[in-house]
Tab-separated table of N, CA and C in Angstrom:
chain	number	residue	atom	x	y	z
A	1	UNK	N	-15.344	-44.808	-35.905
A	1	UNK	CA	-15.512	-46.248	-35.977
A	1	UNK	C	-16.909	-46.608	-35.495
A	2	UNK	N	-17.703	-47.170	-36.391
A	2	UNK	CA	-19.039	-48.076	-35.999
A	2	UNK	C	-18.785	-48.483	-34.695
A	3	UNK	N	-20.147	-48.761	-33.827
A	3	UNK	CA	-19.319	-49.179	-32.226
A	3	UNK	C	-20.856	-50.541	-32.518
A	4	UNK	N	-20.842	-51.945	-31.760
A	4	UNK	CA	-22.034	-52.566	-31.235
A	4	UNK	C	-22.651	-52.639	-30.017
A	5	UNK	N	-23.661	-52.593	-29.664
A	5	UNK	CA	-23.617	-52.861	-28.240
A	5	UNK	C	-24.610	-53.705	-28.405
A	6	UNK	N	-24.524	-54.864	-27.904
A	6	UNK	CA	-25.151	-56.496	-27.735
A	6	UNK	C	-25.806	-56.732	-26.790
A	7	UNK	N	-26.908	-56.634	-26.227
A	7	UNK	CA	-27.810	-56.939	-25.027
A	7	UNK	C	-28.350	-58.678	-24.842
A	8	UNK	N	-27.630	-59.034	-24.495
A	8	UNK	CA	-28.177	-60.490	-24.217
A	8	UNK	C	-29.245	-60.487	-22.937
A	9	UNK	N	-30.346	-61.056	-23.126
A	9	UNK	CA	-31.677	-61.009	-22.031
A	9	UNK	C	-32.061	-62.609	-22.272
A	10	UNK	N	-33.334	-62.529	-21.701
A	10	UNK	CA	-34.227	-63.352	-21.804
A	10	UNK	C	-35.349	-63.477	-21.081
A	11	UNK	N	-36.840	-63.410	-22.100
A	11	UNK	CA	-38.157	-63.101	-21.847
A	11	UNK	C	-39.228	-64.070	-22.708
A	12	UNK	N	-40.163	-63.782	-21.870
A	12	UNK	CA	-41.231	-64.889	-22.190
A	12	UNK	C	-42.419	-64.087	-22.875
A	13	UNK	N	-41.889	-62.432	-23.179
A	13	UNK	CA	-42.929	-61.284	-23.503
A	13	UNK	C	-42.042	-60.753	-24.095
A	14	UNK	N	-41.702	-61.475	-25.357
A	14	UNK	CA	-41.196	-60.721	-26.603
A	14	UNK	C	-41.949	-60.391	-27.807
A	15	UNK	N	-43.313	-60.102	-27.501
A	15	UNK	CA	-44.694	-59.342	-29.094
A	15	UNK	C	-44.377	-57.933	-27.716
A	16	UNK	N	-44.301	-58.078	-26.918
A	16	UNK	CA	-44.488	-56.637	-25.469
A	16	UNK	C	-43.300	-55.950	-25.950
A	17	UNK	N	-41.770	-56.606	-26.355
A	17	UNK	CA	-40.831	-55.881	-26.636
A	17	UNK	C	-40.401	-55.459	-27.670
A	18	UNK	N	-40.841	-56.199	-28.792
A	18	UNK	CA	-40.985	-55.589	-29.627
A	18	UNK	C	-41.797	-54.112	-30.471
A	19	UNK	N	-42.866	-54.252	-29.553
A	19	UNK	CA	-43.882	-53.092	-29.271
A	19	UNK	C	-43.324	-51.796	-29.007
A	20	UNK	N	-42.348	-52.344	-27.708
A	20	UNK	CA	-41.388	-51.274	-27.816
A	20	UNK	C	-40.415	-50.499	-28.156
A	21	UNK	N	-39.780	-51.235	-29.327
A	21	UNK	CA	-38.898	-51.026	-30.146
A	21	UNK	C	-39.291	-50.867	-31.199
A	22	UNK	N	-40.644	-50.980	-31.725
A	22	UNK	CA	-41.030	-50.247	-33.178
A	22	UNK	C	-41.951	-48.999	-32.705
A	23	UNK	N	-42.297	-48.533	-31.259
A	23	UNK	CA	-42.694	-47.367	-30.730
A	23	UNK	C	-41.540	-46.242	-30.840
A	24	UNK	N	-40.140	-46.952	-30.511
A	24	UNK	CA	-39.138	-45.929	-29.951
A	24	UNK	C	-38.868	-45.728	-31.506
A	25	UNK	N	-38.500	-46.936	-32.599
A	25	UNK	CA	-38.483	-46.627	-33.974
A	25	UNK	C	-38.983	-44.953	-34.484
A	26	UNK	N	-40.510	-45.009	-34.442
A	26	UNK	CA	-41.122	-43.917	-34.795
A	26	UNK	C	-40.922	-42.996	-34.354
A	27	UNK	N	-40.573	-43.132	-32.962
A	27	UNK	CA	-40.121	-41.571	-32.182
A	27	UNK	C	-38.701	-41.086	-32.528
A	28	UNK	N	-38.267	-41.770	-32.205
A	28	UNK	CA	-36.644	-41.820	-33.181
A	28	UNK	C	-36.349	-41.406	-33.888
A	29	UNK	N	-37.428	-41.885	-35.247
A	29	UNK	CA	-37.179	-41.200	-36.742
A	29	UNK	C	-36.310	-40.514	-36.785
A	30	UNK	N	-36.741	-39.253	-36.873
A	30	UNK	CA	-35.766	-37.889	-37.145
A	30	UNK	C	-34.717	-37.018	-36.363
A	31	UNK	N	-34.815	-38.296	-35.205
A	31	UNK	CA	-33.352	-37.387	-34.486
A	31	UNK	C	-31.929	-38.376	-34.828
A	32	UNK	N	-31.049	-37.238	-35.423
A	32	UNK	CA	-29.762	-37.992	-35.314
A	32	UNK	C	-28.746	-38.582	-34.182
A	33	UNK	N	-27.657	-39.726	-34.491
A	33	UNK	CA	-27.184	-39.528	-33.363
A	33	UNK	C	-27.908	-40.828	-32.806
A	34	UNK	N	-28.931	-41.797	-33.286
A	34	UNK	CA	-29.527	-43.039	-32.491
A	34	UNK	C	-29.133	-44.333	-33.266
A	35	UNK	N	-29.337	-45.380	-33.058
A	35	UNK	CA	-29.270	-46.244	-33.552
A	35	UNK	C	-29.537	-46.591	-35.381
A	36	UNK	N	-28.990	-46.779	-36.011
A	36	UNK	CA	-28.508	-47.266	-37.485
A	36	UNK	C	-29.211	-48.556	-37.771
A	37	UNK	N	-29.150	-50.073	-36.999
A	37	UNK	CA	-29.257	-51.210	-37.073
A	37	UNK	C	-29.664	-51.804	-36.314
A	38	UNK	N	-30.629	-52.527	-36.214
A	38	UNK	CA	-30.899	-53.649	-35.465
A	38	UNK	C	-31.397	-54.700	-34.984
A	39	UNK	N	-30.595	-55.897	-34.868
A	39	UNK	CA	-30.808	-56.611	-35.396
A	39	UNK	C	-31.354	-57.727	-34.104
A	40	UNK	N	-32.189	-58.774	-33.651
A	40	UNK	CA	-32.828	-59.310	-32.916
A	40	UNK	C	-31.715	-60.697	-33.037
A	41	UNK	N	-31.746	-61.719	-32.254
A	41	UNK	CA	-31.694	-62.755	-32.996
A	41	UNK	C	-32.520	-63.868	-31.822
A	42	UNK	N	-32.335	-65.186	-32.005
A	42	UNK	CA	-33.030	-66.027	-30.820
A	42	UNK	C	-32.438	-67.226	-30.694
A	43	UNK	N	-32.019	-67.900	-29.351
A	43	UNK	CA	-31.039	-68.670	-29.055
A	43	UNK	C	-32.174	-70.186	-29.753
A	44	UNK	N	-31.828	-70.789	-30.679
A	44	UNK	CA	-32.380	-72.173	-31.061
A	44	UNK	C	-31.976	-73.058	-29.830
A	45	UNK	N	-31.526	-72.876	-28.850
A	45	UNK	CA	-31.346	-73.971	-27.682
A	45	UNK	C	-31.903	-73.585	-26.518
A	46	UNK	N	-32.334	-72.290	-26.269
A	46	UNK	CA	-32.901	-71.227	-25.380
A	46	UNK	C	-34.421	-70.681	-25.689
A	47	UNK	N	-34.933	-71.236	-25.738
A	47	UNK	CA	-36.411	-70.174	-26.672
A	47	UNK	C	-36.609	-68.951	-25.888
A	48	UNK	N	-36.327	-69.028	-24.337
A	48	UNK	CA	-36.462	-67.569	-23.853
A	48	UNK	C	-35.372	-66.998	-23.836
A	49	UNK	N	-33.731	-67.027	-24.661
A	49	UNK	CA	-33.030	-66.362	-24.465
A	49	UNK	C	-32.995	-65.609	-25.991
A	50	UNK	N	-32.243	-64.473	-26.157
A	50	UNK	CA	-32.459	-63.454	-27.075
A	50	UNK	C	-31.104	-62.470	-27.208
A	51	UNK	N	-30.490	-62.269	-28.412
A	51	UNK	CA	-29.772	-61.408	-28.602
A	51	UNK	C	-29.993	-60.026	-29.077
A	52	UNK	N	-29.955	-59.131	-28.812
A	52	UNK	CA	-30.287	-57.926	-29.610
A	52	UNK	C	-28.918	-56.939	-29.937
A	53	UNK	N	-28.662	-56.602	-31.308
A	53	UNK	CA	-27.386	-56.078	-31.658
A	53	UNK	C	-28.115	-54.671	-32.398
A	54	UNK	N	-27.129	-53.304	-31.415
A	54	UNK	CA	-27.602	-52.456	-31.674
A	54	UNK	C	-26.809	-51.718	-32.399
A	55	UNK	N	-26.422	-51.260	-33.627
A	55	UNK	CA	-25.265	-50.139	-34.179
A	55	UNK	C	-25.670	-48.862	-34.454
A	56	UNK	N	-24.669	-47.934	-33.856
A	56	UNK	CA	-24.055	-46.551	-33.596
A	56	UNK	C	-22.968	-46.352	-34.413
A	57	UNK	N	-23.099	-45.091	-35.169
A	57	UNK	CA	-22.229	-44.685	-35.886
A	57	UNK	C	-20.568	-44.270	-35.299
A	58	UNK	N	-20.812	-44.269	-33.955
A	58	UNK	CA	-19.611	-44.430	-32.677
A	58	UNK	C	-20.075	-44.659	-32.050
A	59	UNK	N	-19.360	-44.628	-31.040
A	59	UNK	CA	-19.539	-44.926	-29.708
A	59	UNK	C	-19.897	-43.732	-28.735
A	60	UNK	N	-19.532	-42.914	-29.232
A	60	UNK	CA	-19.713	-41.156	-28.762
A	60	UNK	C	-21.160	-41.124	-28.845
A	61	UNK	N	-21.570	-41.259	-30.297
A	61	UNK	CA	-22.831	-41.371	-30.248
A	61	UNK	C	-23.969	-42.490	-29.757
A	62	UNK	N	-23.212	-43.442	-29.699
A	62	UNK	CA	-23.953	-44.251	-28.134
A	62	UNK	C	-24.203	-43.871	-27.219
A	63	UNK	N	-23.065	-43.323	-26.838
A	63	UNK	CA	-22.966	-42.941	-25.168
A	63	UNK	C	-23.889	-41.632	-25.478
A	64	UNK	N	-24.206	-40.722	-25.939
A	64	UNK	CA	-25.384	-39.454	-26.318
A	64	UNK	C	-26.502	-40.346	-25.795
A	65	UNK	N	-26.942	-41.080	-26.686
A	65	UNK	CA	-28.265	-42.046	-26.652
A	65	UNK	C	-28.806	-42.504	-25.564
A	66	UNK	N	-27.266	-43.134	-25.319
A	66	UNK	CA	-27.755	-43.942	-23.638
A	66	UNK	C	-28.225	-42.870	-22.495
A	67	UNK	N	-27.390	-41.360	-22.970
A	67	UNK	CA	-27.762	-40.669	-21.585
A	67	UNK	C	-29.491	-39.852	-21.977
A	68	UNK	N	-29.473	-40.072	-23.051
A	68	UNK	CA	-30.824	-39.543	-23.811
A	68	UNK	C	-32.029	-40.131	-22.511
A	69	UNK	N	-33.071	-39.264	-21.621
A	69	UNK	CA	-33.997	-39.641	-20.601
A	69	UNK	C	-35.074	-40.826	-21.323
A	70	UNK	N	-34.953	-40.362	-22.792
A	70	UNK	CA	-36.230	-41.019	-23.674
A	70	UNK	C	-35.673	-42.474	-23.072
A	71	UNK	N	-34.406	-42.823	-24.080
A	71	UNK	CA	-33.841	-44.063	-24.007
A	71	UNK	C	-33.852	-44.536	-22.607
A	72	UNK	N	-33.501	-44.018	-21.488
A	72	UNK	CA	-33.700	-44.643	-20.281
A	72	UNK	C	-35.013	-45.124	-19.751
A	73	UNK	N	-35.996	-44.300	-20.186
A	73	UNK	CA	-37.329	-44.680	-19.916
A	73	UNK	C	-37.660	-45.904	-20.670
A	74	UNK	N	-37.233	-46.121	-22.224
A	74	UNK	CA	-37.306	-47.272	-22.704
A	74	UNK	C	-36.991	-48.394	-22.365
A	75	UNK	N	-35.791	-48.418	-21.459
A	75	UNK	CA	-34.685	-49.619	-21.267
A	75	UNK	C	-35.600	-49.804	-19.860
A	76	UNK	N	-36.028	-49.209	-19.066
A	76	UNK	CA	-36.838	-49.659	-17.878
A	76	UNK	C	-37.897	-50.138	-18.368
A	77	UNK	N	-38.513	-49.868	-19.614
A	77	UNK	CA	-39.590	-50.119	-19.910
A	77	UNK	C	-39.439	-52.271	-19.691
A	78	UNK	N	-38.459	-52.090	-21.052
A	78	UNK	CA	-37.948	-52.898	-21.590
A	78	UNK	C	-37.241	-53.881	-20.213
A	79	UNK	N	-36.755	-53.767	-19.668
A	79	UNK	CA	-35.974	-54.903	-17.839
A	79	UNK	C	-37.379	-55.112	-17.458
A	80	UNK	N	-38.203	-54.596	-17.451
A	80	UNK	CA	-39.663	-54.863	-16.776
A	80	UNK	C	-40.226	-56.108	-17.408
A	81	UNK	N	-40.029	-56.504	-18.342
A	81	UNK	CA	-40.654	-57.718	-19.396
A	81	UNK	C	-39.172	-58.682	-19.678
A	82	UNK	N	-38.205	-58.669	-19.173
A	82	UNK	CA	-36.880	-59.521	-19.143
A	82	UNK	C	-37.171	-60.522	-17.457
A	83	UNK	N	-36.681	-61.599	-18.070
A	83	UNK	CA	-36.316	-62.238	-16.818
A	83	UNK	C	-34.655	-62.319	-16.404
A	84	UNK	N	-34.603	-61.468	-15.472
A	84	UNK	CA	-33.356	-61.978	-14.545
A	84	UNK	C	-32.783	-60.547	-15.428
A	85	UNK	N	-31.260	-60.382	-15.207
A	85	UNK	CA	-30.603	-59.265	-15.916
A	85	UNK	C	-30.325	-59.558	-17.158
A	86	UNK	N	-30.333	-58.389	-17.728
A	86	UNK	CA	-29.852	-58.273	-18.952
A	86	UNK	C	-28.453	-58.021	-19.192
A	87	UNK	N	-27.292	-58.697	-19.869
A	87	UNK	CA	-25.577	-58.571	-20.013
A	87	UNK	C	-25.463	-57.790	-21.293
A	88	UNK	N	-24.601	-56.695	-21.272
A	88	UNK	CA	-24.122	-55.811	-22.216
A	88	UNK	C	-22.538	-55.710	-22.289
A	89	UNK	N	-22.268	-56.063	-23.840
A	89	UNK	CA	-21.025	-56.239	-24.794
A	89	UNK	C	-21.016	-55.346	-25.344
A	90	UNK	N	-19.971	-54.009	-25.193
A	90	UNK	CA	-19.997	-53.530	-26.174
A	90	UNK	C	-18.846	-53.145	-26.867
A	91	UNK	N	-18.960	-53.723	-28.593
A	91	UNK	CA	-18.151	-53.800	-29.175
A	91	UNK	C	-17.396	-52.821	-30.551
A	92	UNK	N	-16.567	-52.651	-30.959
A	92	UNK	CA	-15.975	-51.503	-32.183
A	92	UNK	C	-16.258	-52.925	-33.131
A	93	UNK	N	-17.067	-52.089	-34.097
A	93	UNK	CA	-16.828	-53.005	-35.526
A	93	UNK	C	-15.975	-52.878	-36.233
A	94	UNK	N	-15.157	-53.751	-36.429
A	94	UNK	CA	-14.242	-53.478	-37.571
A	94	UNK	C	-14.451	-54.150	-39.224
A	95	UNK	N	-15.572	-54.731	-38.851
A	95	UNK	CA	-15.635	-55.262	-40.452
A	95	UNK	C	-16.782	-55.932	-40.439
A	96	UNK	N	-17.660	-55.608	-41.399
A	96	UNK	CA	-19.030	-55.805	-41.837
A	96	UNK	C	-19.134	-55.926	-43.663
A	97	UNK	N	-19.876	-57.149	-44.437
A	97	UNK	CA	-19.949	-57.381	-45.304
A	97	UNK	C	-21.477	-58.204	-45.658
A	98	UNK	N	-22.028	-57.627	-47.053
A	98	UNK	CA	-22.751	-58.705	-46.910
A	98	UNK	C	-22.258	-59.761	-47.947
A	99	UNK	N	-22.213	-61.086	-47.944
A	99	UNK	CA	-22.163	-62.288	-48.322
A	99	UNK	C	-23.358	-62.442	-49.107
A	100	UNK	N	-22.891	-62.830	-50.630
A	100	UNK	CA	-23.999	-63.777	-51.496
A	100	UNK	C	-23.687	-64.914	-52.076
């Protein structure tokens, strides 16, 4: 089962985090086992608050990722440019479509 895991933050240095997420992109590339999707979004009532939705082909393979040193170095990277904590949801997809 697809798994999500949803990071709700909020930062005032989001061109900094993104930087870092099209860095880890490239490094990423070719190892299996990481992230599939993902998708940003931005609170229209919040300008510094921010959703980020990450999909894993499981959750097994989440939990690989998360213990991955790379990924930890990222996610510190990444709390360093967040204000206040970051809250994590993480969810089993059960149904995904696209709509036209």
């Amino acid at each position: 089962m697809k798994f999500v895991q949803i990071i709700d933050f909020e930062t005032e240095r989001l061109d900094e985090m993104e930087q870092i997420f099209e860095d880890a992109e490239r490094r990423f590339a070719d190892r299996t086992g990481g992230p599939t999707h993902r998708i940003l979004l931005k609170d229209r009532d919040n300008p510094r608050r921010y959703l980020a939705l990450i999909e894993f082909d499981s959750f097994e393979e989440a939990m690989r990722n998360s213990e991955d040193p790379e990924t930890g170095r990222m996610a510190e990277r990444l709390g360093t440019l967040c204000i206040g904590e970051r809250v994590y949801t993480n969810c089993d997809l059960l149904d995904a479509s696209e709509l036209k």
